[in-house]
CSV table of C-alpha atoms in Angstrom, one decimal:
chain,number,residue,atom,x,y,z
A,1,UNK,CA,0.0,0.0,0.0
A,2,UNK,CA,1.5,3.6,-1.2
A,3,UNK,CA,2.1,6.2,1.7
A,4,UNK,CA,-1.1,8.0,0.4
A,5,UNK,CA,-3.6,5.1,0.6
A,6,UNK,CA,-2.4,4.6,4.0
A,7,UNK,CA,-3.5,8.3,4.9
A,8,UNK,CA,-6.2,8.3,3.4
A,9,UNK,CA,-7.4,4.6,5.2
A,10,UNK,CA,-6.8,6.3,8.3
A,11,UNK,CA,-3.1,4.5,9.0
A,12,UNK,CA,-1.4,7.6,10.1
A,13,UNK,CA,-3.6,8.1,13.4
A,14,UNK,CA,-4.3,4.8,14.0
A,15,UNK,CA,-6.6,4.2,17.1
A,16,UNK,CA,-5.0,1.7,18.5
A,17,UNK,CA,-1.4,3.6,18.3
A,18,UNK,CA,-3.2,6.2,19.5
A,19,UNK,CA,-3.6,4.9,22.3
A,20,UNK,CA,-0.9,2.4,23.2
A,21,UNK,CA,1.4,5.9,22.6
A,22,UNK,CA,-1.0,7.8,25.4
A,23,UNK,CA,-1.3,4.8,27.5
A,24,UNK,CA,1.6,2.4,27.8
A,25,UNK,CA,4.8,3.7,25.8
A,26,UNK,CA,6.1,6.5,29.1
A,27,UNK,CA,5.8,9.1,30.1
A,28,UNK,CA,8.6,11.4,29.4
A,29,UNK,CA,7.8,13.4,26.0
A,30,UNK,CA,10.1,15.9,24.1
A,31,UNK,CA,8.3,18.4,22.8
A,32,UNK,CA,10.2,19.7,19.5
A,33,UNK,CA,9.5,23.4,19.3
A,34,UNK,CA,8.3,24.2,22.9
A,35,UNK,CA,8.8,27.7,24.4
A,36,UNK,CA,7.6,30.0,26.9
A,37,UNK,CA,5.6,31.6,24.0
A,38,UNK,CA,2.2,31.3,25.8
A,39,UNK,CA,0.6,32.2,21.8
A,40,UNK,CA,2.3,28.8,20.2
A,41,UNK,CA,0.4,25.5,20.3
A,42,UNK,CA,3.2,23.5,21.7
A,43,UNK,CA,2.5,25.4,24.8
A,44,UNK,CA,-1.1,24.7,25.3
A,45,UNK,CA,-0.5,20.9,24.6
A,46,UNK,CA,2.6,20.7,27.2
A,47,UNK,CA,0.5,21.4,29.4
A,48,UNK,CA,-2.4,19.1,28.3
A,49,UNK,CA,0.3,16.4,28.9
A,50,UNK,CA,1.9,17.6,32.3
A,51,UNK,CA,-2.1,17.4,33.3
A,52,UNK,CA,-2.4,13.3,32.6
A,53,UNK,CA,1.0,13.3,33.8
A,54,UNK,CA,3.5,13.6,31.2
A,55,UNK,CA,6.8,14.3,31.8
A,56,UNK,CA,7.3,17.1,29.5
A,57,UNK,CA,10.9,18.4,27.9
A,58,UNK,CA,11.5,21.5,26.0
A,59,UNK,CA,13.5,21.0,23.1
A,60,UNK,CA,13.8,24.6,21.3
A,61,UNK,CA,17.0,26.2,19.9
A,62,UNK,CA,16.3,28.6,22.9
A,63,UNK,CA,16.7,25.7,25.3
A,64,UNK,CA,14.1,27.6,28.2
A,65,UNK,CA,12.7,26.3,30.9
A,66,UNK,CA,9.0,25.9,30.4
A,67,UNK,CA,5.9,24.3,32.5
A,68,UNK,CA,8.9,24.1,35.4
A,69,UNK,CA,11.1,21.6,32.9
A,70,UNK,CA,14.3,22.5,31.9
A,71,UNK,CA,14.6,22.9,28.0
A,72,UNK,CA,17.4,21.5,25.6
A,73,UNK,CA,18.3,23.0,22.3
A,74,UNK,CA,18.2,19.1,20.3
A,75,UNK,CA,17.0,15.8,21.1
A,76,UNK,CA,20.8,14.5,21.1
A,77,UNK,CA,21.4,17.3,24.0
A,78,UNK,CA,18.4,15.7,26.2
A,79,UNK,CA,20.6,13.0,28.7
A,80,UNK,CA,18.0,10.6,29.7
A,81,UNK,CA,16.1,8.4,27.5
A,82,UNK,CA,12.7,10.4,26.1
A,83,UNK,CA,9.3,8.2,25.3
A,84,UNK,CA,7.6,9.9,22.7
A,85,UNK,CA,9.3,12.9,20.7
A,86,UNK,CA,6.0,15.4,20.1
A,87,UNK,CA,6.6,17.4,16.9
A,88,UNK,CA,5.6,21.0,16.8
A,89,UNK,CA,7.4,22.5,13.9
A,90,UNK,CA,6.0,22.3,10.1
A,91,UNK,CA,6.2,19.7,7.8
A,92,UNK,CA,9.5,20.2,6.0
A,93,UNK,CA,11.2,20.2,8.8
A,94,UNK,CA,9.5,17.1,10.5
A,95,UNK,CA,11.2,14.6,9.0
A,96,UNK,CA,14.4,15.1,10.3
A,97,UNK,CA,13.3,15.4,13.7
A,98,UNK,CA,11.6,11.9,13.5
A,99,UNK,CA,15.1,10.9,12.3
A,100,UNK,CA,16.3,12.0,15.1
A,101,UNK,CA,14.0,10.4,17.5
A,102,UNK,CA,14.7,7.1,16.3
A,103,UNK,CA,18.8,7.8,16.9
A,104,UNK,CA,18.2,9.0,20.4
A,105,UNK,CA,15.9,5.8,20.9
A,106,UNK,CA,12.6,7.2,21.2
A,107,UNK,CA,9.4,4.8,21.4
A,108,UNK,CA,7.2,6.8,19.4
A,109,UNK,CA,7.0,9.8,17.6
A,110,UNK,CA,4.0,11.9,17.0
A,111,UNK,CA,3.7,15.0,14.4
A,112,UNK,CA,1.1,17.6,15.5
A,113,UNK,CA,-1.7,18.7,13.3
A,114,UNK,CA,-1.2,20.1,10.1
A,115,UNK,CA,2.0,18.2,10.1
A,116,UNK,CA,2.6,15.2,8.1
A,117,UNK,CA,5.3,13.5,5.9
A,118,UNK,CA,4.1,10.1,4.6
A,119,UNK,CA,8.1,9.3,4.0
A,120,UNK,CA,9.5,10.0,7.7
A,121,UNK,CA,6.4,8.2,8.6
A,122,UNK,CA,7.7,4.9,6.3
A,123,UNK,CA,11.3,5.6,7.7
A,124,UNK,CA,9.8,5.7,11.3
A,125,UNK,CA,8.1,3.1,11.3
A,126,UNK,CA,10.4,0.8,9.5
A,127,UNK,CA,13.0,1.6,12.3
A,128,UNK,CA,10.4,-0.2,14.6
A,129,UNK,CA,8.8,3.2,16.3
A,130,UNK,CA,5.3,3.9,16.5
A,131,UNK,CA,3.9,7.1,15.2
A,132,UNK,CA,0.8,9.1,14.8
A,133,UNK,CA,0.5,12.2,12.3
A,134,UNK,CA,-1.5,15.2,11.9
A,135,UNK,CA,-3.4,14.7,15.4
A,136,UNK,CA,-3.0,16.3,18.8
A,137,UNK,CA,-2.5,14.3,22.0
A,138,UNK,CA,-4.2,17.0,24.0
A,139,UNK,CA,-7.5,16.3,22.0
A,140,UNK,CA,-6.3,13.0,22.3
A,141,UNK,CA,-5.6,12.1,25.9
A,142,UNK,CA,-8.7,12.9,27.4
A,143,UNK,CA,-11.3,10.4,25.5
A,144,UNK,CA,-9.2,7.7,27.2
A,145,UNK,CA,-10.3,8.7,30.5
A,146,UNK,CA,-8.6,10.3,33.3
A,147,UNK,CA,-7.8,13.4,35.6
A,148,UNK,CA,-9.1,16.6,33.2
């Protein structure tokens, strides 16, 4: 099956992956393009996540501290193993950041809506990760149940 029939079947945001990433991969999640900007998304969803109890790094070229975690400026930088690698910046840029979570020996990688790139995604997964695309944990999360 081509990259686009899988999108279009759904395969990209897979229930299931959906929710084995929420519920059993861990808890620590980068989040690639988190700042203190209160306006971004990233910022909103971080703290969707630190809510259900994510573990929630910055990783920003700025490297700031944000929602009380210290920040790093690359996923190689981050020195203890990271989860799930949450992908906030656009799609040309995505896939080498889901590259980069399967070298740092991420579980899972997820790209944020609006983002999607049906090539990382085949890369991805062939490297034995799960990953979603073009959804939002923090809509996510909280139809599995939980603290709100």
């Amino acid at each position: 099956m081509d990259a686009e029939s899988t999108y279009a079947n759904g395969g990209y945001a897979d229930p299931a992956t959906i929710r084995r990433i929420l519920q059993d991969t861990g808890d620590t999640w980068a989040v690639v393009g988190l700042s203190g900007n209160r306006s971004r998304a990233a910022f909103g969803v971080a703290e969707v996540l630190q809510r259900f109890g994510k573990r929630v790094v910055p990783v920003h070229p700025e490297a700031e501290t944000v929602h009380g975690e210290g920040g790093y400026a690359s996923l190689a930088d981050i020195p203890f193993p990271v989860d799930v690698v949450d992908v906030f910046v656009n799609s040309e840029l995505a896939g080498a950041v889901a590259d980069e979570a399967v070298a740092v020996g991420a579980k899972a990688v997820w790209f944020q809506l609006g983002v999607v790139d049906p090539d990382a995604f085949a890369r991805t997964r062939a490297a034995g990760l799960d990953m979603i695309m073009d959804r939002c944990p923090a809509i996510e999360i909280p139809r599995l149940g939980g603290p709100a």
